[in-house]
Coordinates of C-alpha atoms and ligand atoms in Angstrom, one line a residue:
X1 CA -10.6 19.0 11.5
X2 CA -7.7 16.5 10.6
X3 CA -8.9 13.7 8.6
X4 CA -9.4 10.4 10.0
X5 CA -8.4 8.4 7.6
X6 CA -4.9 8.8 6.6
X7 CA -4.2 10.0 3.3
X8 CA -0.9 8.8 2.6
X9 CA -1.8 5.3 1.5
X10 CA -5.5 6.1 0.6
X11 CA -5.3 6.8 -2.9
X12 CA -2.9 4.1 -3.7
X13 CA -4.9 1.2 -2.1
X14 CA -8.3 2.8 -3.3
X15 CA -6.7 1.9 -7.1
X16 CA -5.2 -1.2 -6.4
X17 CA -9.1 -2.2 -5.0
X18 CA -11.2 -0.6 -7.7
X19 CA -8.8 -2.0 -10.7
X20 CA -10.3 -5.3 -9.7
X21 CA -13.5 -4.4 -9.3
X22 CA -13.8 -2.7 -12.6
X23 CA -11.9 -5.2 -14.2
X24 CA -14.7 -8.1 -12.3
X25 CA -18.0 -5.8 -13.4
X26 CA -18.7 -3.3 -15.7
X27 CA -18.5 -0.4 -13.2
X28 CA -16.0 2.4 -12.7
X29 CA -14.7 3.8 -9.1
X30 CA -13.9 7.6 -8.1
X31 CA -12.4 8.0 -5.0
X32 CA -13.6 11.6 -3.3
X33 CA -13.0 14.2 -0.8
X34 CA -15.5 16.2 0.9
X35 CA -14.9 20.1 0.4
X36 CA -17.7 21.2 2.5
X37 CA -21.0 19.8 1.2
X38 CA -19.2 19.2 -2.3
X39 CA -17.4 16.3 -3.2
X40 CA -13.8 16.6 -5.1
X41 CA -12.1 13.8 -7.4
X42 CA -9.4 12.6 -5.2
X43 CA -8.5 9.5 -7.3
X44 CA -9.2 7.2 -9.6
X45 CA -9.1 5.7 -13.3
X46 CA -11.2 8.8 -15.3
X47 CA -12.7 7.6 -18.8
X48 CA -14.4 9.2 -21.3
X49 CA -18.2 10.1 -20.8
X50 CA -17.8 10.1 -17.0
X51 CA -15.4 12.9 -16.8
X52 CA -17.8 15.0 -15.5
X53 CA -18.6 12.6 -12.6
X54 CA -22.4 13.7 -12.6
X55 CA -24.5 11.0 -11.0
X56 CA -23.5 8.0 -9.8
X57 CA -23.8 6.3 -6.6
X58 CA -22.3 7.8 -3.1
X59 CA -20.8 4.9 -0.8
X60 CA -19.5 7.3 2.2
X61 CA -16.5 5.7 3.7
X62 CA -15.8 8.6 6.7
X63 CA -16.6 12.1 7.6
X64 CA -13.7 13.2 4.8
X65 CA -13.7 10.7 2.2
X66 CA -16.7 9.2 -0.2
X67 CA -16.5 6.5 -3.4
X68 CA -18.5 7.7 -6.8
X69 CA -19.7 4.3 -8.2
X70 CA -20.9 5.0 -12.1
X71 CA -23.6 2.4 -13.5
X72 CA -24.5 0.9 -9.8
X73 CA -27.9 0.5 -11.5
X74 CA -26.8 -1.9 -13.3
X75 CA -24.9 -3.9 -11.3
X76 CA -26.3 -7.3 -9.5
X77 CA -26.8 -7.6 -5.5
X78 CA -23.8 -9.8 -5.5
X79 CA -21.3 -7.1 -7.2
X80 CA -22.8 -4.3 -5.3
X81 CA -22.3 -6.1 -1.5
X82 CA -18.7 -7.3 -2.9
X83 CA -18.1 -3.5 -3.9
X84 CA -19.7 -2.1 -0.4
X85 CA -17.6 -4.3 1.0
X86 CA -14.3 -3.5 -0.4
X87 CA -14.8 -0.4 -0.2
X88 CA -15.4 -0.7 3.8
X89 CA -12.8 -2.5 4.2
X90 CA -10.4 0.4 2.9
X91 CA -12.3 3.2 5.1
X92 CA -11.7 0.1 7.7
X93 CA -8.1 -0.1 7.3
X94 CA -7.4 4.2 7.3
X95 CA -9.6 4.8 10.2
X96 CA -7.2 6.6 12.9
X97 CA -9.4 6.3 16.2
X98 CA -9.8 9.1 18.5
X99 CA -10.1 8.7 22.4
X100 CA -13.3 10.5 21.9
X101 CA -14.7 7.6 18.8
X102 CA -13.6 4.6 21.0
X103 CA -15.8 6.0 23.7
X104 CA -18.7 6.8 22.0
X105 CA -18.1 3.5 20.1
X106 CA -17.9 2.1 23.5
X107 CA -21.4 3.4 24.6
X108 CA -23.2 2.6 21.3
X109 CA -25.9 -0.3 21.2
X110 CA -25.0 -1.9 18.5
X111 CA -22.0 -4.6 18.9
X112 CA -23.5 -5.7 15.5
X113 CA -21.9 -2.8 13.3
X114 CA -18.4 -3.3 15.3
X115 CA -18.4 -6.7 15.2
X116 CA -19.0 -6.9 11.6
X117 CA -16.5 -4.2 10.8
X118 CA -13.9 -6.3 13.2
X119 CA -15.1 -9.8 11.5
X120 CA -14.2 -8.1 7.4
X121 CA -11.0 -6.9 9.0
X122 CA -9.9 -9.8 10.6
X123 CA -10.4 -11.6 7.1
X124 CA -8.6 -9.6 4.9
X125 CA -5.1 -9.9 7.9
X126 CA -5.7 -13.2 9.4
X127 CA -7.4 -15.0 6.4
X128 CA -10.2 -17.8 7.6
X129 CA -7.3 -19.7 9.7
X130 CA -7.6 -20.2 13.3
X131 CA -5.0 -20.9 15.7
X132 CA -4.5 -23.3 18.3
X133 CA -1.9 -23.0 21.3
X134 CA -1.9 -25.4 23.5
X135 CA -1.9 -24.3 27.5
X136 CA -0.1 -25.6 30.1
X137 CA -0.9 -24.1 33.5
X138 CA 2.3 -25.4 35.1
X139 CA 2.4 -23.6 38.3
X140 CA -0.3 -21.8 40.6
X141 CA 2.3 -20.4 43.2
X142 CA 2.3 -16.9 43.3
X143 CA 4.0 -14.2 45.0
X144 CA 1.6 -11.1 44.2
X145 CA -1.0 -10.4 45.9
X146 CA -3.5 -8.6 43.3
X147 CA -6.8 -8.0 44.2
X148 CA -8.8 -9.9 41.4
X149 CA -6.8 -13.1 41.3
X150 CA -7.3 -16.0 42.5
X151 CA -4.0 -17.1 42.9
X152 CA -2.8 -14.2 45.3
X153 CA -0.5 -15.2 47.8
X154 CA -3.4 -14.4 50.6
X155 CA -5.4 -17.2 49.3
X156 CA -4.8 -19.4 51.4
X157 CA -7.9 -21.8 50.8
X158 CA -6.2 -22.8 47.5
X159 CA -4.0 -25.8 46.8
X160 CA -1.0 -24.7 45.1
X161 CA 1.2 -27.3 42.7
X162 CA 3.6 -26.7 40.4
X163 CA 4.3 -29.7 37.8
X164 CA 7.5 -31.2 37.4
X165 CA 9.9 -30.4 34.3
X166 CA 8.8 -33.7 32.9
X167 CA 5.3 -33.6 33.5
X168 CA 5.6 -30.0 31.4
X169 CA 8.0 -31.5 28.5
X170 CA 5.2 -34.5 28.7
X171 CA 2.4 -32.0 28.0
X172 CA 4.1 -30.5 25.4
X173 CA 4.8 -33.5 23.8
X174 CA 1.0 -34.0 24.1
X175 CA 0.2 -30.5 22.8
X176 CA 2.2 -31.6 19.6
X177 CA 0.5 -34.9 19.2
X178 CA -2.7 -32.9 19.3
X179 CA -1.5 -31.3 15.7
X180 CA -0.9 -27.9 17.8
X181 CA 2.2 -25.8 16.8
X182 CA 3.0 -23.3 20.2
X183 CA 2.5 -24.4 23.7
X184 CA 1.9 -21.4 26.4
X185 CA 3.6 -22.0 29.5
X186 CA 1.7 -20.0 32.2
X187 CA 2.1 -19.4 36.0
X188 CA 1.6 -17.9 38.8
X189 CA 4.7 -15.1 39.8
X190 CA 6.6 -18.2 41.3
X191 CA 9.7 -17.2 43.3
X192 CA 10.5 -21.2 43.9
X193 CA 10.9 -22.1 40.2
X194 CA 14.3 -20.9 39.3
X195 CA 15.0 -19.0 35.8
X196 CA 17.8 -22.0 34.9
X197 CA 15.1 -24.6 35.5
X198 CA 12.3 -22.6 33.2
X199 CA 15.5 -22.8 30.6
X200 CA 16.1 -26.1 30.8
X201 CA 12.5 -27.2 30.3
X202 CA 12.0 -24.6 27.2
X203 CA 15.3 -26.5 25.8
X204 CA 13.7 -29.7 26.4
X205 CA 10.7 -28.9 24.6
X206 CA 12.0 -27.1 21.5
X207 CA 14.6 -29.9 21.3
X208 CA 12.2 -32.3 21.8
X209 CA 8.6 -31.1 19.7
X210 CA 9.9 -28.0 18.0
X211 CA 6.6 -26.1 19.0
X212 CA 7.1 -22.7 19.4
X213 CA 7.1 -21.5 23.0
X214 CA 5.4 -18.8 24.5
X215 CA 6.0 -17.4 28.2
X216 CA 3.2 -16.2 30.4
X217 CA 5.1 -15.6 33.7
X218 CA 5.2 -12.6 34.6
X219 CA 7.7 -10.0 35.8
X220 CA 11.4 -10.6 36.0
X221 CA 14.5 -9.0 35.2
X222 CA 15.7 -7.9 32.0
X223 CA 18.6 -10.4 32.3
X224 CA 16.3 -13.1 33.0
X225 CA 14.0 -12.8 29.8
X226 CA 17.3 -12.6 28.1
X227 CA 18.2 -16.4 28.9
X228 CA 14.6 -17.4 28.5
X229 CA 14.9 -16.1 24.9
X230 CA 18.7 -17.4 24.5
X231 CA 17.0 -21.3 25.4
X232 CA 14.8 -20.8 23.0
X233 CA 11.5 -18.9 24.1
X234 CA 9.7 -17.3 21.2
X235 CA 6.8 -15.5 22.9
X236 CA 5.7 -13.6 25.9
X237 CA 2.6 -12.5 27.2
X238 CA 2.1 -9.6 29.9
X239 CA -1.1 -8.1 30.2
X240 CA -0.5 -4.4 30.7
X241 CA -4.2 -5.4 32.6
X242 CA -5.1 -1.8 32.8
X243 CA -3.8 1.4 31.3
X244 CA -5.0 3.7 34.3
X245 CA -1.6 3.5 36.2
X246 CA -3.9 4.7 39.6
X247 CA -6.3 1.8 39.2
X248 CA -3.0 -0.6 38.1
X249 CA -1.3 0.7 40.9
X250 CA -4.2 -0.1 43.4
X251 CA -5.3 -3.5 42.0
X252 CA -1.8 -4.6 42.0
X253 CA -0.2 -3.5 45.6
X254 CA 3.4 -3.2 45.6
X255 CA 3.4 -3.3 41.6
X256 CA 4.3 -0.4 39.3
X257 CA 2.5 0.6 36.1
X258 CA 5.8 2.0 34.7
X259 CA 7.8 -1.3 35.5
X260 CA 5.1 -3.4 33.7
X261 CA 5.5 -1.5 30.2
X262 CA 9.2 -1.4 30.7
X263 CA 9.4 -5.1 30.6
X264 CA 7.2 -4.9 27.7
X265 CA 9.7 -2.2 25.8
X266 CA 12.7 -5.1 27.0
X267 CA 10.8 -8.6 25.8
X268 CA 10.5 -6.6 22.6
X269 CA 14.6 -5.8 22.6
X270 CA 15.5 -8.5 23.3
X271 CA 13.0 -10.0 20.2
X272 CA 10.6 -11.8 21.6
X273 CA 6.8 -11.6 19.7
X274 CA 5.2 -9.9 22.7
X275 CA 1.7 -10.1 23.4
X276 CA -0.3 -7.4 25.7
X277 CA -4.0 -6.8 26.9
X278 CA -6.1 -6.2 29.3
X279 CA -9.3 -7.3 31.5
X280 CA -12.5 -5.2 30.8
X281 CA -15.0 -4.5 33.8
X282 CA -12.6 -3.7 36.2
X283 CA -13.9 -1.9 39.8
X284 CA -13.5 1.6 39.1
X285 CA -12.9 1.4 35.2
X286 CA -14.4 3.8 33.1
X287 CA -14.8 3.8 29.4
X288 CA -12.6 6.4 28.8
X289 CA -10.1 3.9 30.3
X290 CA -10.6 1.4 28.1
X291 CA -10.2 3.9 25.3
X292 CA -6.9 4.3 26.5
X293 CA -6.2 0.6 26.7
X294 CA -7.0 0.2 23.5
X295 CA -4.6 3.3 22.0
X296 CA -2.2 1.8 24.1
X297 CA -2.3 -1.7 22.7
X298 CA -1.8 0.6 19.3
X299 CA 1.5 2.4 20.7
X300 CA 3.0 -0.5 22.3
X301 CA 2.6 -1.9 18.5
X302 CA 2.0 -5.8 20.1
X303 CA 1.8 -9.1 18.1
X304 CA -0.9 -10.3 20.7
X305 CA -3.8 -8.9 22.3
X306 CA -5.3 -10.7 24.6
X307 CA -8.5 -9.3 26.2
X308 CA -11.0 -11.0 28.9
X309 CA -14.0 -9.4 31.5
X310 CA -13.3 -9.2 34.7
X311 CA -14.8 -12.4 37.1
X312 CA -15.1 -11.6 40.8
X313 CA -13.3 -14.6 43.0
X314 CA -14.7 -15.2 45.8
X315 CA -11.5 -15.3 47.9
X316 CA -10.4 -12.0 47.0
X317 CA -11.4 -8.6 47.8
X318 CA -13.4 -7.7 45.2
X319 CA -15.7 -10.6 45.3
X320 CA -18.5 -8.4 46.0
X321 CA -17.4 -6.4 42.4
X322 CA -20.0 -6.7 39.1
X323 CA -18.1 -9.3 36.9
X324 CA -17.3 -7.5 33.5
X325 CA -20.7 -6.7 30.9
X326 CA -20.1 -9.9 28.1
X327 CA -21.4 -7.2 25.2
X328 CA -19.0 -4.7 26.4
X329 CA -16.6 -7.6 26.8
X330 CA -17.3 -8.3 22.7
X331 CA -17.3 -5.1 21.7
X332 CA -14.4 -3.8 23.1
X333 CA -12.5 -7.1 21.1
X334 CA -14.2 -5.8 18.3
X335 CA -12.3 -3.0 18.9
X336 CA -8.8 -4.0 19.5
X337 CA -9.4 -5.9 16.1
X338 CA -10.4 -2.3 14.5
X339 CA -7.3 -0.5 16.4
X340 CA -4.4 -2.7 16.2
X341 CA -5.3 -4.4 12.8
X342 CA -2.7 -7.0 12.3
X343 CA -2.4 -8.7 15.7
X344 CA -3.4 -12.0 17.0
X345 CA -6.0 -11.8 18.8
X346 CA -7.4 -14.9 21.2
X347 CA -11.1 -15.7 21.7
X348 CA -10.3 -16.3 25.6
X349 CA -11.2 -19.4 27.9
X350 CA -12.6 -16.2 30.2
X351 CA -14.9 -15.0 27.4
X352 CA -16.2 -18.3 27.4
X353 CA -16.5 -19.0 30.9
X354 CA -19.1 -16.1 31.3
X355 CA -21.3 -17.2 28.2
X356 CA -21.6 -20.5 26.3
X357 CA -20.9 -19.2 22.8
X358 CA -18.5 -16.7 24.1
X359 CA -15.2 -18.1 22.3
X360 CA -17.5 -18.3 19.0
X361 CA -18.9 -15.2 19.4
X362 CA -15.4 -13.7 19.9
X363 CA -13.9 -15.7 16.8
X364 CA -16.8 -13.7 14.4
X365 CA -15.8 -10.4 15.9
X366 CA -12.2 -9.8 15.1
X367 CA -10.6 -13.2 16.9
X368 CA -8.1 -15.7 15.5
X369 CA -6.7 -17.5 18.0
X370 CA -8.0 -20.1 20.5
X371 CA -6.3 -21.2 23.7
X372 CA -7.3 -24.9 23.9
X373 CA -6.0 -26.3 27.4
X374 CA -3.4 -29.2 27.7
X375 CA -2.9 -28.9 31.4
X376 CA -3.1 -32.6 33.3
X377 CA -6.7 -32.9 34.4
X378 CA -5.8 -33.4 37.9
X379 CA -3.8 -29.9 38.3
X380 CA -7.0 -27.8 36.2
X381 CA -9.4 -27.2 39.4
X382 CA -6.2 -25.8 41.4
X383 CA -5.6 -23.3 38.5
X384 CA -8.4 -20.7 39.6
X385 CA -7.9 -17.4 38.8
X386 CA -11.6 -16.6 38.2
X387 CA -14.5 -19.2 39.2
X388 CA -16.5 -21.2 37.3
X389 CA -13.8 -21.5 34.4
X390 CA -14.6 -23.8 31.4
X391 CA -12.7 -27.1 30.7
X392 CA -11.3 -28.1 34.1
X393 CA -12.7 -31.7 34.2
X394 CA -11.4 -32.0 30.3
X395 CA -8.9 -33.8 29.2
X396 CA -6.7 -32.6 26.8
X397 CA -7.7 -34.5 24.4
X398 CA -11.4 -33.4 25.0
X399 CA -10.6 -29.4 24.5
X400 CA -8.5 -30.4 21.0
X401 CA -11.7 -32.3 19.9
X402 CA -14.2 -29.3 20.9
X403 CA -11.7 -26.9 19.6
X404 CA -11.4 -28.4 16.5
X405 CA -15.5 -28.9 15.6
X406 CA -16.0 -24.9 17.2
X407 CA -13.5 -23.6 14.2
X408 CA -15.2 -25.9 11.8
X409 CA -18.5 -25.2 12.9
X410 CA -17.9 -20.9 12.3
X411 CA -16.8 -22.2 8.6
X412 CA -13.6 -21.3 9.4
X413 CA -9.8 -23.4 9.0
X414 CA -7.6 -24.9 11.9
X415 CA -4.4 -23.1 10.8
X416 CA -1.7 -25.3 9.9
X417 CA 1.4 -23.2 10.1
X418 CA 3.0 -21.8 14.0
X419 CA 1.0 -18.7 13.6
X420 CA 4.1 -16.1 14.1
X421 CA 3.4 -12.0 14.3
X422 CA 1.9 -10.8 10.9
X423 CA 4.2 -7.9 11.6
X424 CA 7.7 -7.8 10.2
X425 CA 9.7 -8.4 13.1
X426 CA 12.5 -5.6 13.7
X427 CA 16.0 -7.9 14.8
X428 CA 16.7 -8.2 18.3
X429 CA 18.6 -4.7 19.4
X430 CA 20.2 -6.0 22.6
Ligands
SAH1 N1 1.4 -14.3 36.3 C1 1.2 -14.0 34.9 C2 -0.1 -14.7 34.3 C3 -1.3 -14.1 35.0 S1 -2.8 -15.0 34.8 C4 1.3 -12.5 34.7 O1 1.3 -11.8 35.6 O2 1.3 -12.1 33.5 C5 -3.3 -14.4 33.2 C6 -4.3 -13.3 33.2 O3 -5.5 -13.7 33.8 C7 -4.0 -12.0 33.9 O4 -3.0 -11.3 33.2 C8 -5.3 -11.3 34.1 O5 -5.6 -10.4 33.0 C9 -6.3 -12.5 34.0 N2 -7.1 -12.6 35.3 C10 -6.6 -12.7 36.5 N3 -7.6 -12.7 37.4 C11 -8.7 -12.6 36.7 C12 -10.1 -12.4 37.0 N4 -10.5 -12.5 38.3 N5 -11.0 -12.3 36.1 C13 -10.6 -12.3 34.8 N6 -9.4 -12.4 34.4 C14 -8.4 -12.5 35.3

């Protein structure tokens, strides 16, 4: 059986983590491998009288791997929790997931263990910091019709509005007063807003706050992201939404699955951070599904996963569907935290529209990133893509103060720098 943690690495971070523990407590670390019931010295720092190995204290860390701990009993509560959970944290960071793991990780009852696991990852790559960017709904015009959104074009109960390139470069403006450092300019697919007048604004604002910007409009043409990026665009987020390209395919009539992760492949050419995801709940999604999703969020090696349940609207056809399960919602964050490691990862407005403490909940299993919103109050109601969203009679000033006391509440930072990809970002090939 190939061993899920990779060994590459392994020893070399296991002596980098027990060098400080046995420098912090009297205590000295073996590093083992399971040879059928036995376990082998794999690495570690060997000194005299322990050569042998006999005794000591087994902390397993996966099916192949274990950690000898000599003199555990004499070590305090505190040194042994800070040593369990070092030592987690490594079997943590070498885990390669299996479709077959996510699954059954999937069906388990107990969002507690993932959670926790996500929570200790998310500290050691994100640090304590949390991340605002500031929304700005600018446009509900769309010319898709998919099945679960509220937008679709067939929707014709809605009022659609699209704000003026002021009123955006105003918001921004706002967005920066607020202390935020990215604004996300979100839409609709809107055929009437042309791609020079999307340029211009994202000119405006960089010229005029310096935020960084982030794009959430949808499909277009390779050439078109290009002069997005060339005014100064920084980000882009496309949910890949599902990674079944049947289900995709039949959620999103006229779309194609393949078209989808090719823009993907040609944001990230062209340099942009690029941010992915998916909704979880979906008519017709199994969990073996979303154990793809989630090794796809892995291949497509994204900056930004964004992840949500599904919320039936009542003016499309699958408002009769079962809205997404919230602990299968959490979990499944959990796990995009445990699979793609050093990624942003939002605790989303949709999260928190379906439970009251969904956006904490999320922040203390794997998130780092919250989506305050700094649309005008009087465009919110119109911008419905599921019901009964949170914040639409907020102003923005409301959501920055609510924001703020959540991330202070959970003991945690508001981040003070533009929260870029932790990855090291390849230069633009095209
Ligand atoms: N037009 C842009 C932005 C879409 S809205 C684009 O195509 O990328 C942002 C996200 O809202 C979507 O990607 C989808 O995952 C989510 N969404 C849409 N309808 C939803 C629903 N009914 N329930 C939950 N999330 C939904």
């Amino acid at each position: 059986m190939e061993s899920a943690i990779s060994t590459s690495k392994i020893k070399e971070d296991f002596l980098a983590a027990a060098e400080a523990l046995e420098s912090a407590y009297v205590v000295s670390l073996h590093l083992m491998r399971r040879k059928g019931l036995r376990l082998e010295f794999a690495a570690g720092r060997m000194i005299e009288g322990d050569g042998m190995l006999t005794g000591g204290h087994i902390l397993d860390l996966d099916s192949q791997w274990a950690v000898k701990v000599m003199n555990w009993g004499l070590l305090s509560e505190k040194a042994r929790r800070h040593i369990e959970a070092s030592m987690q944290l490594l079997a943590i960071r070498y885990h390669q997931w299996t479709k077959e793991e996510l699954v059954i990780a999937l069906q388990k009852d107990d969002p507690c263990d993932i959670g926790q696991k996500a929570d200790l990852l998310r500290e050691a790559v994100c640090g304590n910091e949390v991340h605002r960017r500031g929304l700005i709904e600018f446009s509900n015009y769309c010319s898709r019709n998919c099945s679960y959104c509220g937008l679709r074009r067939d929707n014709r109960k809605l009022t659609r509005y699209r704000m003026t390139e002021e009123e955006i470069v105003e918001s921004s403006r706002h967005a920066q007063k607020l202390g935020y450092r990215t604004v996300v300019l979100q839409s609709g697919e809107d055929g009437g807003l042309k791609t020079e007048d999307l340029c211009w604004i994202i000119e405006k604002i960089k010229n005029r706050t310096g935020l960084a910007v982030t794009l959430s409009v949808g499909e277009k043409t390779k050439e078109e992201y290009r002069q997005l990026k060339d005014a100064g665009a920084d980000r882009y987020l496309m949910r890949f939404e599902t990674s079944n390209k049947a289900l995709y395919e039949r959620l999103k009539p006229g779309a194609s699955f393949g078209r989808r992760l090719q823009c993907l492949t040609e944001l990230r050419e062209l340099g942009y951070q690029v941010g992915s995801g998916c909704m979880v709940g979906m008519p017709g999604q199994t969990l073996g599904d979303l154990a793809d999703d989630l090794l796809l969020m892995k291949k497509l090696d994204l900056d930004m996963v964004g992840v949500g349940p599904f919320i039936p609207h009542p003016e499309t056809p699958l408002k009769d569907e079962t809205q997404g399960d919230f602990q299968l919602t959490l979990k499944f964050l959990a796990l995009v935290r445990l699979v793609t490691q050093n990624t942003h990862i939002p605790a989303t407005t949709a999260l928190g529209s379906i439970h009251p403490f969904g956006r904490q909940m999320a922040l203390q299993r794997g998130a780092n990133v919250i989506m305050p919103n700094v649309t005008p109050p009087k465009y919110r109601k119109f911008y419905e893509i599921y019901p009964n969203k949170i914040c639409i009679t907020e102003k923005p000033s409301d959501c920055a103060g609510c924001v703020g006391s959540m991330i202070h509440s959970l003991g945690r930072k508001i981040a003070s720098g533009p929260g870029d990809s932790l990855k090291v970002l390849p230069a633009a090939k095209d």
